[in-house]
Amino acid sequence: VSCLCGSAPCLLCGCCPSAKNSTVSRLLFTFFLFLGTLVSIIMIIPGVEKELHKLPGFCEGSGSVLGVQTHVDCSSFLGHKAVYRMGFAMAAFFFLFAAIMVCVRSSKDPRAAVQNGFWFFKFLVLVGITVGAFYIPDGAFTSVWFYFGVVGSFLFILVQLVLLIDFAHSWSQLWLRNAGESNAKGWYAALCIITFIFYAISITAIVLLYVYYTKPEGCTEGKVLISINLILCLIVSAVSILPKVQDAQPHSGLLQASLITLYTVYITWSALANVPTQTCNPTLLVRNSTGSAMATQPLTTWWDAPSIVGLIIFILCTLFISVRSSDHPQVNKLMLTEESAAGAGSEAAAVESGLHRAYDNEQDGVSYNYTFFHLCLLLAALYIMMTLTNWYRPDESLRVLTSPWTAVWVKICSSWAGLLLYLWTLVAPLVLPDRDFS
């Protein structure tokens, strides 16, 4: 009990390898996010969804707003409603901590104890917010919260791209360093093979998108969107190997560009899977108020391939946010992260003593921005909410779920913004030669 009410290091003291206080806290908050995600997944399982009407207050009276009954069929899309309320609870939880942790500079701040401890009480707060969220009247909540989810998901897709740039940069730098130290050509060969695999998968996926999501006559939007993203990926790849870019940033190359290309192709696929035209979208799914599904082929009620891939990317990116320690200064500025050397002495003492293997590494300065971290988890909660519901939106009667063009354009615009962001990281040293990008 004392550990649950105390600091993060106490949770690992004596039972785990040397761990930083900052890393443990981030992992535990991420665990809360994953726990909420697991509950959301359980709620959209068809068998569980049918039982949600038994929750007190979730159905009966949920359609009344300020005492006015809106005549909402409470049996319609209970899983969809439950995921929205779970997403609202997680977003509210992380927004609360983001507001509390504004301008915390070190673990000496009294609020840092709240960030790094009292986990049992934090869990109770999350449970309390979740229970309260299920008593939110239907009314306009679902329609309004849909747009909050759209904006949050757009921003989290950009965060994912920044993390991919960081990961690809670190990956390339590590292998090039190993190749230089060992004087072995195997590392260069491995880089070339991985890059070739990424581009091969991307080209194959683009061909499949043209085959399945376009038609010889019609589907003009799909053809245009695929073609634009293909051209942009070619431009980014060409710019990454220009001699002047290579001189300014020796570690930039096709590995980063190939990974960004692959991610852009995935976003394009995910966007086309939301095109609300049956002839141009073979995976389009429409549900009516009886819960029946109509599609050209048998599909799981909610899970399709883009959603599964999106869930995997979500898990990897949120874990990376929790444990990342970037050596890329531009990425650190974008993510408001600055690895502090404050805990170096504490780490040495912890290793030497062998007694206290979890330690506070933020006494002289925080190693990450607390508020920004919670905002990232807030965006992640909104992103997974939209992913689990396939970005589908109920109509005005709350009886039919449809895939709106809004979801398509948000995803496509996020892919364009991401490519422009990556392009800027390549050309920034050339455009602003007076600034230090080393």
Coordinates of N, CA and C in Angstrom, one line a residue, residues 186-336:
G186 N 29.0 -5.3 -43.8 CA 27.7 -5.9 -43.5 C 26.7 -4.9 -43.1
W187 N 27.1 -3.9 -42.3 CA 26.1 -3.0 -41.8 C 25.6 -2.1 -42.9
Y188 N 26.4 -1.7 -43.9 CA 26.0 -1.0 -45.0 C 25.0 -1.8 -45.9
A189 N 25.3 -3.1 -46.0 CA 24.5 -4.0 -46.8 C 23.1 -4.2 -46.1
A190 N 23.1 -4.3 -44.7 CA 21.9 -4.4 -44.0 C 21.0 -3.1 -44.2
L191 N 21.7 -1.9 -44.2 CA 20.9 -0.7 -44.4 C 20.3 -0.7 -45.8
C192 N 21.0 -1.1 -46.8 CA 20.5 -1.2 -48.1 C 19.3 -2.2 -48.3
I193 N 19.5 -3.3 -47.6 CA 18.4 -4.4 -47.7 C 17.1 -3.9 -47.0
I194 N 17.3 -3.3 -45.8 CA 16.1 -2.8 -45.1 C 15.4 -1.7 -45.9
T195 N 16.2 -0.8 -46.5 CA 15.6 0.3 -47.3 C 14.9 -0.3 -48.5
F196 N 15.5 -1.2 -49.2 CA 14.9 -1.9 -50.3 C 13.6 -2.5 -49.9
I197 N 13.5 -3.2 -48.8 CA 12.3 -3.9 -48.3 C 11.2 -2.9 -48.1
F198 N 11.5 -1.8 -47.4 CA 10.5 -0.7 -47.2 C 10.0 -0.2 -48.5
Y199 N 10.8 0.1 -49.4 CA 10.3 0.7 -50.7 C 9.6 -0.4 -51.5
A200 N 10.0 -1.6 -51.4 CA 9.3 -2.7 -52.1 C 7.9 -2.9 -51.6
I201 N 7.7 -2.8 -50.2 CA 6.4 -2.9 -49.6 C 5.6 -1.8 -50.0
S202 N 6.2 -0.6 -50.0 CA 5.4 0.7 -50.3 C 4.9 0.6 -51.8
I203 N 5.8 0.2 -52.7 CA 5.3 0.1 -54.1 C 4.2 -0.9 -54.3
T204 N 4.4 -2.1 -53.7 CA 3.4 -3.1 -53.8 C 2.0 -2.6 -53.2
A205 N 2.1 -1.9 -52.1 CA 0.9 -1.4 -51.4 C 0.2 -0.4 -52.3
I206 N 1.0 0.5 -53.0 CA 0.4 1.5 -53.9 C -0.3 0.8 -55.0
V207 N 0.3 -0.2 -55.6 CA -0.3 -0.9 -56.7 C -1.6 -1.5 -56.3
L208 N -1.6 -2.1 -55.1 CA -2.9 -2.7 -54.5 C -3.9 -1.7 -54.3
L209 N -3.5 -0.5 -53.8 CA -4.5 0.6 -53.6 C -5.2 1.0 -55.0
Y210 N -4.4 1.0 -56.0 CA -4.9 1.3 -57.3 C -5.9 0.2 -57.8
V211 N -5.6 -1.0 -57.5 CA -6.4 -2.1 -57.9 C -7.7 -2.2 -57.2
Y212 N -7.7 -2.1 -55.8 CA -8.8 -2.3 -55.0 C -9.7 -1.1 -54.7
Y213 N -9.0 0.1 -54.7 CA -9.7 1.3 -54.3 C -10.0 2.3 -55.4
T214 N -9.7 1.9 -56.6 CA -10.1 2.7 -57.8 C -10.7 1.8 -58.9
K215 N -11.4 2.4 -59.8 CA -12.0 1.7 -60.9 C -11.6 2.4 -62.2
P216 N -11.6 1.7 -63.3 CA -11.2 2.3 -64.6 C -12.0 3.6 -64.9
E217 N -13.3 3.5 -64.5 CA -14.2 4.6 -64.7 C -14.8 5.0 -63.3
G218 N -14.5 6.3 -63.0 CA -14.9 6.8 -61.7 C -13.8 6.7 -60.6
C219 N -14.2 6.9 -59.3 CA -13.3 6.9 -58.2 C -12.1 7.8 -58.4
T220 N -12.5 9.0 -59.0 CA -11.4 10.0 -59.3 C -10.7 10.5 -58.1
E221 N -11.4 10.6 -57.0 CA -10.8 11.1 -55.7 C -9.7 10.2 -55.3
G222 N -10.0 8.9 -55.3 CA -9.0 7.9 -54.9 C -7.7 7.9 -55.8
K223 N -7.9 8.0 -57.1 CA -6.8 8.1 -58.0 C -6.0 9.3 -57.7
V224 N -6.6 10.4 -57.5 CA -5.9 11.7 -57.3 C -5.1 11.6 -56.0
L225 N -5.7 11.1 -54.9 CA -5.1 11.1 -53.6 C -3.9 10.2 -53.6
I226 N -4.0 9.0 -54.2 CA -2.9 8.0 -54.3 C -1.8 8.6 -55.1
S227 N -2.1 9.2 -56.2 CA -1.1 9.8 -57.1 C -0.3 10.9 -56.4
I228 N -1.1 11.8 -55.8 CA -0.4 13.0 -55.1 C 0.6 12.5 -54.0
N229 N 0.1 11.5 -53.2 CA 1.0 11.0 -52.1 C 2.2 10.3 -52.7
L230 N 2.0 9.6 -53.8 CA 3.1 8.9 -54.5 C 4.2 9.9 -55.0
I231 N 3.7 11.0 -55.6 CA 4.6 12.0 -56.1 C 5.4 12.7 -55.0
L232 N 4.6 13.0 -53.9 CA 5.3 13.6 -52.7 C 6.3 12.7 -52.1
C233 N 6.1 11.4 -52.0 CA 7.0 10.5 -51.5 C 8.3 10.4 -52.4
L234 N 8.1 10.4 -53.7 CA 9.2 10.4 -54.6 C 10.1 11.7 -54.4
I235 N 9.4 12.9 -54.2 CA 10.1 14.1 -54.0 C 10.9 14.1 -52.7
V236 N 10.3 13.6 -51.6 CA 11.0 13.5 -50.3 C 12.2 12.6 -50.4
S237 N 12.0 11.5 -51.1 CA 13.1 10.5 -51.3 C 14.3 11.1 -52.1
A238 N 14.0 11.9 -53.1 CA 15.0 12.5 -53.9 C 15.7 13.6 -53.1
V239 N 15.0 14.4 -52.4 CA 15.6 15.4 -51.6 C 16.5 14.9 -50.5
S240 N 16.2 13.7 -50.0 CA 17.0 13.2 -48.9 C 18.4 12.8 -49.3
I241 N 18.6 12.6 -50.6 CA 20.0 12.1 -51.0 C 20.6 13.2 -51.9
L242 N 20.1 14.4 -51.9 CA 20.8 15.5 -52.6 C 22.1 15.8 -52.0
P243 N 23.1 16.1 -52.7 CA 24.5 16.3 -52.2 C 24.5 17.4 -51.1
K244 N 23.8 18.5 -51.3 CA 23.8 19.6 -50.4 C 23.1 19.2 -49.1
V245 N 22.0 18.4 -49.2 CA 21.4 17.9 -48.0 C 22.3 17.0 -47.2
Q246 N 23.0 16.1 -48.0 CA 23.9 15.2 -47.3 C 25.1 15.9 -46.6
D247 N 25.5 17.0 -47.2 CA 26.6 17.7 -46.6 C 26.1 18.4 -45.3
A248 N 24.9 18.9 -45.3 CA 24.4 19.6 -44.1 C 24.0 18.6 -43.0
Q249 N 23.4 17.4 -43.5 CA 23.0 16.4 -42.5 C 23.5 15.0 -43.0
P250 N 24.7 14.6 -42.6 CA 25.4 13.4 -43.1 C 24.6 12.1 -42.8
H251 N 23.8 12.2 -41.8 CA 23.0 11.0 -41.4 C 21.7 10.8 -42.0
S252 N 21.3 11.8 -42.8 CA 20.0 11.7 -43.5 C 20.2 10.8 -44.8
G253 N 19.2 10.1 -45.1 CA 19.3 9.1 -46.2 C 18.0 8.5 -46.6
L254 N 18.1 7.4 -47.4 CA 17.0 6.7 -47.9 C 16.3 5.9 -46.8
L255 N 17.0 5.5 -45.8 CA 16.3 4.7 -44.8 C 15.2 5.5 -44.1
Q256 N 15.5 6.7 -43.7 CA 14.4 7.5 -43.1 C 13.3 7.8 -44.1
A257 N 13.7 8.1 -45.4 CA 12.7 8.4 -46.4 C 11.9 7.2 -46.7
S258 N 12.5 6.0 -46.7 CA 11.7 4.8 -47.0 C 10.7 4.5 -45.9
L259 N 11.1 4.7 -44.7 CA 10.1 4.5 -43.5 C 9.0 5.5 -43.6
I260 N 9.3 6.8 -43.9 CA 8.3 7.8 -44.0 C 7.3 7.5 -45.1
T261 N 7.9 7.0 -46.2 CA 7.1 6.6 -47.4 C 6.1 5.5 -47.0
L262 N 6.6 4.5 -46.3 CA 5.8 3.4 -45.9 C 4.7 3.8 -45.0
Y263 N 5.0 4.7 -44.1 CA 4.0 5.3 -43.2 C 2.9 6.1 -43.9
T264 N 3.4 6.9 -44.9 CA 2.4 7.7 -45.7 C 1.5 6.8 -46.5
V265 N 2.0 5.7 -47.0 CA 1.2 4.7 -47.8 C 0.1 4.1 -46.9
Y266 N 0.5 3.8 -45.6 CA -0.5 3.3 -44.7 C -1.6 4.3 -44.4
I267 N -1.2 5.6 -44.2 CA -2.2 6.6 -43.9 C -3.1 6.8 -45.1
T268 N -2.6 6.7 -46.3 CA -3.4 6.8 -47.5 C -4.4 5.6 -47.6
W269 N -3.9 4.4 -47.3 CA -4.8 3.2 -47.2 C -5.9 3.4 -46.2
S270 N -5.5 3.9 -45.0 CA -6.5 4.1 -44.0 C -7.5 5.1 -44.4
A271 N -7.1 6.2 -45.1 CA -8.0 7.2 -45.6 C -9.0 6.6 -46.6
L272 N -8.5 5.8 -47.6 CA -9.3 5.3 -48.6 C -10.3 4.3 -48.0
A273 N -9.9 3.7 -46.9 CA -10.9 2.7 -46.3 C -12.1 3.4 -45.6
N274 N -12.0 4.8 -45.6 CA -13.1 5.6 -45.1 C -13.9 6.3 -46.2
V275 N -13.6 6.0 -47.4 CA -14.3 6.7 -48.5 C -15.8 6.1 -48.5
P276 N -16.8 7.0 -48.4 CA -18.1 6.5 -48.2 C -18.9 6.1 -49.5
T277 N -18.1 5.7 -50.5 CA -18.7 5.2 -51.7 C -18.4 3.7 -51.9
Q278 N -19.5 2.9 -51.9 CA -19.3 1.4 -51.9 C -18.5 1.0 -53.1
T279 N -18.7 1.5 -54.3 CA -18.0 1.1 -55.5 C -16.5 1.3 -55.4
C280 N -16.1 2.4 -54.7 CA -14.7 2.7 -54.6 C -14.0 2.2 -53.3
N281 N -14.8 1.6 -52.4 CA -14.3 1.2 -51.1 C -14.8 -0.2 -50.8
P282 N -14.1 -1.3 -51.2 CA -14.6 -2.6 -51.0 C -14.8 -3.0 -49.5
T283 N -14.1 -2.3 -48.6 CA -14.2 -2.6 -47.2 C -15.2 -1.7 -46.4
L284 N -16.0 -0.9 -47.2 CA -17.0 0.0 -46.5 C -18.0 -0.9 -45.7
L285 N -18.3 -0.5 -44.5 CA -19.2 -1.2 -43.6 C -20.2 -0.2 -43.1
V286 N -21.5 -0.5 -43.3 CA -22.6 0.3 -42.8 C -23.5 -0.5 -41.8
R287 N -23.7 0.1 -40.7 CA -24.6 -0.6 -39.7 C -25.8 0.2 -39.4
N288 N -26.9 -0.5 -39.3 CA -28.2 0.2 -39.0 C -28.5 0.0 -37.5
S289 N -29.6 0.5 -37.1 CA -30.0 0.4 -35.7 C -30.2 -1.0 -35.1
T290 N -30.4 -1.9 -36.0 CA -30.6 -3.3 -35.5 C -29.2 -4.0 -35.3
G291 N -28.2 -3.3 -35.7 CA -26.8 -3.9 -35.4 C -26.4 -4.8 -36.6
S292 N -27.2 -4.9 -37.6 CA -26.8 -5.7 -38.8 C -25.7 -5.0 -39.6
A293 N -24.9 -5.8 -40.2 CA -23.8 -5.2 -41.0 C -24.0 -5.5 -42.5
M294 N -23.7 -4.6 -43.4 CA -23.9 -4.8 -44.8 C -22.6 -4.5 -45.5
A295 N -22.0 -5.4 -46.1 CA -20.7 -5.2 -46.8 C -20.6 -6.2 -48.0
T296 N -19.7 -6.0 -48.9 CA -19.6 -6.8 -50.0 C -18.9 -8.2 -49.7
Q297 N -18.3 -8.3 -48.5 CA -17.7 -9.5 -48.1 C -17.8 -9.6 -46.6
P298 N -17.8 -10.8 -46.0 CA -17.9 -11.0 -44.6 C -16.8 -10.2 -43.8
L299 N -17.2 -9.4 -42.9 CA -16.2 -8.6 -42.1 C -16.5 -8.7 -40.6
T300 N -15.5 -8.6 -39.8 CA -15.8 -8.5 -38.4 C -16.5 -7.2 -38.1
T301 N -17.3 -7.1 -37.1 CA -18.2 -5.9 -36.9 C -17.4 -4.6 -37.0
W302 N -16.3 -4.6 -36.3 CA -15.5 -3.3 -36.3 C -14.1 -3.5 -36.8
W303 N -13.5 -4.6 -36.6 CA -12.1 -4.8 -36.9 C -11.8 -5.0 -38.4
D304 N -11.1 -4.1 -39.0 CA -10.6 -4.3 -40.4 C -9.1 -4.1 -40.3
A305 N -8.5 -4.4 -41.5 CA -7.0 -4.4 -41.5 C -6.4 -3.0 -41.1
P306 N -6.9 -1.9 -41.7 CA -6.4 -0.6 -41.3 C -6.5 -0.4 -39.8
S307 N -7.5 -0.8 -39.1 CA -7.7 -0.6 -37.7 C -6.7 -1.4 -36.9
I308 N -6.4 -2.6 -37.3 CA -5.5 -3.5 -36.6 C -4.1 -2.9 -36.8
V309 N -3.7 -2.5 -38.0 CA -2.4 -1.9 -38.1 C -2.3 -0.6 -37.3
G310 N -3.4 0.2 -37.3 CA -3.4 1.4 -36.5 C -3.2 1.2 -35.1
L311 N -3.8 0.1 -34.6 CA -3.7 -0.3 -33.1 C -2.2 -0.6 -32.8
I312 N -1.6 -1.4 -33.7 CA -0.2 -1.8 -33.5 C 0.7 -0.6 -33.5
I313 N 0.5 0.3 -34.4 CA 1.3 1.6 -34.5 C 1.1 2.4 -33.2
F314 N -0.1 2.5 -32.8 CA -0.5 3.2 -31.6 C 0.3 2.7 -30.4
I315 N 0.3 1.3 -30.2 CA 1.0 0.7 -29.1 C 2.5 1.0 -29.1
L316 N 3.1 0.8 -30.3 CA 4.5 1.1 -30.5 C 4.9 2.5 -30.2
C317 N 4.1 3.4 -30.7 CA 4.5 4.9 -30.6 C 4.3 5.3 -29.1
T318 N 3.2 4.9 -28.4 CA 3.1 5.3 -27.1 C 4.1 4.7 -26.2
L319 N 4.6 3.5 -26.4 CA 5.7 2.9 -25.7 C 7.0 3.7 -25.9
F320 N 7.1 4.1 -27.2 CA 8.4 4.8 -27.6 C 8.4 6.2 -26.9
I321 N 7.2 6.8 -26.8 CA 7.1 8.1 -26.0 C 7.5 7.9 -24.6
S322 N 7.2 6.7 -24.0 CA 7.5 6.5 -22.6 C 9.0 6.2 -22.3
V323 N 9.7 5.6 -23.2 CA 11.1 5.1 -23.0 C 12.1 5.9 -23.8
R324 N 11.7 6.7 -24.7 CA 12.6 7.3 -25.7 C 13.6 8.2 -25.0
S325 N 14.8 8.2 -25.6 CA 15.9 9.0 -25.2 C 16.6 9.4 -26.5
S326 N 16.1 10.5 -27.1 CA 16.6 10.8 -28.4 C 18.0 11.6 -28.4
D327 N 18.8 11.3 -29.4 CA 20.0 12.1 -29.6 C 19.9 13.0 -30.7
H328 N 18.7 13.3 -31.2 CA 18.4 14.2 -32.3 C 17.9 15.5 -31.8
P329 N 18.7 16.6 -31.8 CA 18.3 17.8 -31.2 C 17.0 18.4 -31.7
Q330 N 16.8 18.3 -33.1 CA 15.6 18.8 -33.6 C 14.4 18.1 -33.2
V331 N 14.5 16.8 -33.0 CA 13.4 16.0 -32.5 C 13.1 16.3 -31.1
N332 N 14.1 16.5 -30.3 CA 14.0 16.9 -28.9 C 13.2 18.2 -28.8
K333 N 13.5 19.2 -29.7 CA 12.8 20.4 -29.6 C 11.3 20.3 -30.0
L334 N 11.1 19.4 -31.0 CA 9.7 19.2 -31.4 C 8.9 18.5 -30.4
M335 N 9.5 17.6 -29.6 CA 8.9 16.8 -28.6 C 9.0 17.4 -27.2
L336 N 9.6 18.6 -27.1 CA 9.8 19.3 -25.9 C 10.5 18.4 -24.8

